[in-house]
């Protein structure tokens, strides 16, 4: 039996059924050849999971990078709002802090990710020094905004480290489409073997064949429902 699974099925859904099938066969290997086939499915599941995990972690990094940019832009806008303050010291502090934010090369929010993390870390250290802390304290509420930058920076740094570690753990950076094709091939081999053996020894292999067939069938049905186009509404007849 060939597994007619559409490669267009989402990678997440495909990985979910691979995991479900692997879990089903835990401690239920009927023979060495079945064991080898299940190991192939397990390998395909692990490879797909690793790439999906890295991609998910990268999306989190992008989200946290945007959040950090928002905190930086808000703090800069707040600092700039004091440039015409009636208090000369406050005005001077606003100008000094504006210069400081712009002293790390190009604007922080336009930097590449690694450069931005390095520059923001340096900026936070600089702003905590006495000579700059005095300027920060002179602008009411700025310290709270800088704490917002610091929290966003810490979260982004942790997420970036998570991506780096995930990339290091993955054996090879692979594209999803070849991994999905390999997963379908492994499932096809497994299901074909179970179909034959279920005919010969239904008491031993029948349950496995039914389970794997149903998992794949359910995924195909779900995918068809999601991709089916809504029926067109008939045109109303013209009135005289």
Coordinates of C-alpha atoms in Angstrom, one line a residue:
X1 CA 0.0 0.0 0.0
X2 CA 1.4 3.4 -1.0
X3 CA 0.9 6.3 1.3
X4 CA -0.7 9.0 -0.8
X5 CA 0.1 11.8 1.6
X6 CA 0.2 15.3 0.1
X7 CA 3.6 16.9 0.6
X8 CA 1.5 20.1 1.1
X9 CA 0.4 18.9 4.5
X10 CA 1.8 21.2 7.1
X11 CA 5.1 20.2 8.5
X12 CA 3.8 20.5 12.0
X13 CA 0.9 18.1 11.3
X14 CA 3.1 15.6 9.6
X15 CA 5.6 15.7 12.5
X16 CA 2.6 15.2 14.9
X17 CA 1.5 11.9 13.2
X18 CA 5.1 10.7 13.0
X19 CA 5.3 11.2 16.8
X20 CA 2.0 9.5 17.3
X21 CA 3.0 6.5 15.3
X22 CA 6.4 6.2 17.1
X23 CA 4.6 6.4 20.5
X24 CA 2.3 3.6 19.4
X25 CA 5.1 1.2 18.7
X26 CA 6.9 1.8 22.0
X27 CA 7.5 -1.7 23.3
X28 CA 5.4 -3.3 20.6
X29 CA 7.9 -4.5 18.0
X30 CA 6.7 -7.8 16.6
X31 CA 9.9 -8.7 14.5
X32 CA 13.3 -7.3 13.6
X33 CA 12.2 -6.0 10.2
X34 CA 9.3 -4.1 11.7
X35 CA 11.7 -2.7 14.3
X36 CA 13.9 -1.4 11.4
X37 CA 11.0 0.2 9.7
X38 CA 9.8 1.9 12.9
X39 CA 13.4 3.1 13.5
X40 CA 13.2 4.7 10.0
X41 CA 10.0 6.6 11.0
X42 CA 11.6 7.6 14.3
X43 CA 14.6 9.0 12.4
X44 CA 12.4 11.0 10.0
X45 CA 10.4 12.3 13.0
X46 CA 13.5 13.5 14.8
X47 CA 14.9 15.2 11.7
X48 CA 11.7 17.0 11.1
X49 CA 11.3 17.9 14.7
X50 CA 14.8 19.5 14.9
X51 CA 14.2 21.7 11.9
X52 CA 10.7 22.7 13.1
X53 CA 12.1 23.5 16.6
X54 CA 14.9 25.7 15.1
X55 CA 12.4 27.5 12.9
X56 CA 10.1 28.1 15.8
X57 CA 12.9 29.4 17.9
X58 CA 14.0 31.8 15.1
X59 CA 10.4 33.2 14.9
X60 CA 10.6 33.8 18.6
X61 CA 13.9 35.7 18.2
X62 CA 12.4 37.9 15.4
X63 CA 9.4 38.6 17.6
X64 CA 11.6 39.6 20.6
X65 CA 13.8 41.7 18.4
X66 CA 10.8 43.7 17.3
X67 CA 9.8 44.1 20.9
X68 CA 13.2 45.4 21.8
X69 CA 13.1 47.9 18.9
X70 CA 9.8 49.2 20.2
X71 CA 11.2 49.8 23.7
X72 CA 14.3 51.5 22.2
X73 CA 12.2 53.7 19.9
X74 CA 9.8 54.6 22.8
X75 CA 12.7 55.6 25.1
X76 CA 14.3 57.7 22.3
X77 CA 11.0 59.5 21.6
X78 CA 10.6 60.1 25.3
X79 CA 14.1 61.6 25.7
X80 CA 13.5 63.8 22.6
X81 CA 10.3 65.2 24.2
X82 CA 12.5 67.0 26.8
X83 CA 14.7 68.8 24.3
X84 CA 12.7 72.1 24.6
X85 CA 12.1 71.8 28.4
X86 CA 12.1 75.0 30.4
X87 CA 14.6 73.5 32.8
X88 CA 18.1 74.0 31.2
X89 CA 19.5 71.0 33.1
X90 CA 16.7 68.7 31.9
X91 CA 17.2 70.0 28.3
X92 CA 21.0 69.4 28.5
X93 CA 20.4 65.8 29.8
X94 CA 18.0 65.2 27.0
X95 CA 20.6 66.2 24.4
X96 CA 23.3 64.2 26.2
X97 CA 21.2 61.1 26.2
X98 CA 20.1 61.5 22.6
X99 CA 23.8 61.7 21.6
X100 CA 24.5 58.6 23.7
X101 CA 21.8 56.6 22.0
X102 CA 23.3 57.6 18.6
X103 CA 26.9 56.9 19.5
X104 CA 27.0 53.2 18.6
X105 CA 27.4 53.5 14.8
X106 CA 24.1 53.3 12.9
X107 CA 20.7 53.6 14.7
X108 CA 20.2 50.7 17.1
X109 CA 16.9 49.6 15.5
X110 CA 18.5 49.3 12.1
X111 CA 21.4 47.1 13.1
X112 CA 21.7 43.5 12.3
X113 CA 20.7 41.2 15.2
X114 CA 24.0 40.3 16.6
X115 CA 25.4 43.8 16.3
X116 CA 22.3 45.2 17.9
X117 CA 22.5 42.8 20.9
X118 CA 26.2 43.8 21.4
X119 CA 25.4 47.5 21.0
X120 CA 22.4 47.5 23.3
X121 CA 24.3 45.6 26.0
X122 CA 27.1 48.2 25.8
X123 CA 24.5 51.0 26.0
X124 CA 22.8 49.6 29.1
X125 CA 26.2 49.3 30.8
X126 CA 27.0 52.9 29.8
X127 CA 23.7 54.3 31.0
X128 CA 24.3 52.7 34.4
X129 CA 27.6 54.7 34.8
X130 CA 27.4 57.6 37.3
X131 CA 28.0 60.4 34.6
X132 CA 25.1 59.1 32.5
X133 CA 22.9 57.9 35.3
X134 CA 22.7 61.5 36.5
X135 CA 21.2 62.4 33.1
X136 CA 18.8 59.5 33.3
X137 CA 17.6 60.4 36.7
X138 CA 17.0 64.0 35.6
X139 CA 14.3 62.9 33.2
X140 CA 11.3 61.6 35.2
X141 CA 10.1 58.2 34.2
X142 CA 13.1 57.4 31.9
X143 CA 14.6 54.9 34.3
X144 CA 11.5 52.8 34.0
X145 CA 11.7 52.9 30.2
X146 CA 15.3 51.8 30.3
X147 CA 14.4 48.9 32.5
X148 CA 11.9 48.0 29.8
X149 CA 14.8 47.9 27.3
X150 CA 16.9 45.8 29.7
X151 CA 14.1 43.2 30.2
X152 CA 13.5 43.0 26.4
X153 CA 17.3 42.7 25.9
X154 CA 17.6 39.9 28.4
X155 CA 14.7 38.0 26.8
X156 CA 16.1 38.5 23.3
X157 CA 19.6 37.4 24.3
X158 CA 18.2 34.2 25.9
X159 CA 16.1 33.4 22.8
X160 CA 19.1 34.0 20.5
X161 CA 21.2 31.6 22.7
X162 CA 18.4 29.0 22.4
X163 CA 18.6 29.2 18.6
X164 CA 22.3 28.9 18.6
X165 CA 22.2 25.8 20.9
X166 CA 19.4 24.3 18.7
X167 CA 21.5 24.8 15.6
X168 CA 24.5 23.2 17.2
X169 CA 22.5 20.2 18.4
X170 CA 21.0 19.6 14.9
X171 CA 23.3 17.4 12.8
X172 CA 22.6 19.1 9.6
X173 CA 20.6 22.2 8.5
X174 CA 18.0 20.7 6.2
X175 CA 15.1 22.0 4.1
X176 CA 11.7 20.9 5.1
X177 CA 10.5 19.6 1.8
X178 CA 13.1 16.8 1.4
X179 CA 12.4 15.8 5.1
X180 CA 8.7 15.5 4.4
X181 CA 9.4 13.4 1.3
X182 CA 11.5 11.1 3.4
X183 CA 8.9 10.9 6.1
X184 CA 6.3 9.9 3.5
X185 CA 8.6 7.2 2.1
X186 CA 9.2 5.8 5.5
X187 CA 5.5 5.7 6.3
X188 CA 4.8 4.0 2.9
X189 CA 7.3 1.2 3.7
X190 CA 5.9 0.7 7.2
X191 CA 2.3 0.6 6.0
X192 CA 3.0 -1.7 3.1
X193 CA 4.7 -4.2 5.4
X194 CA 1.9 -4.0 8.0
X195 CA -0.7 -4.5 5.2
X196 CA 1.0 -7.7 4.1
X197 CA 1.6 -9.1 7.6
X198 CA -1.9 -8.2 8.8
X199 CA -3.2 -10.6 6.1
X200 CA -0.8 -13.4 7.2
X201 CA -0.9 -12.8 11.0
X202 CA -3.9 -10.6 11.9
X203 CA -3.6 -11.3 15.6
X204 CA -0.1 -9.9 15.7
X205 CA -0.1 -7.2 13.0
X206 CA -3.8 -6.3 12.5
X207 CA -3.9 -3.7 15.3
X208 CA -0.8 -2.0 14.1
X209 CA -2.1 -1.8 10.5
X210 CA -5.4 -0.4 11.6
X211 CA -3.8 2.2 13.8
X212 CA -1.2 3.5 11.3
X213 CA -3.9 3.5 8.5
X214 CA -6.3 5.5 10.6
X215 CA -3.7 8.1 11.7
X216 CA -2.7 8.7 8.1
X217 CA -6.3 8.7 6.9
X218 CA -7.3 11.2 9.5
X219 CA -4.5 13.6 8.5
X220 CA -5.4 13.3 4.8
X221 CA -9.1 14.0 5.6
X222 CA -8.2 17.0 7.8
X223 CA -6.0 18.4 5.1
X224 CA -8.7 18.0 2.5
X225 CA -11.2 19.9 4.7
X226 CA -8.7 22.8 5.2
X227 CA -7.9 23.1 1.5
X228 CA -11.4 22.6 0.1
X229 CA -12.7 25.7 -1.5
X230 CA -16.1 27.0 -0.3
X231 CA -19.0 26.4 -2.6
X232 CA -19.8 29.3 -4.9
X233 CA -23.1 31.1 -4.1
X234 CA -25.5 30.9 -7.0
X235 CA -26.1 34.2 -8.7
X236 CA -29.5 35.7 -8.0
X237 CA -31.8 35.9 -11.1
X238 CA -32.1 39.4 -12.6
X239 CA -35.3 41.2 -11.8
X240 CA -37.3 43.0 -14.4

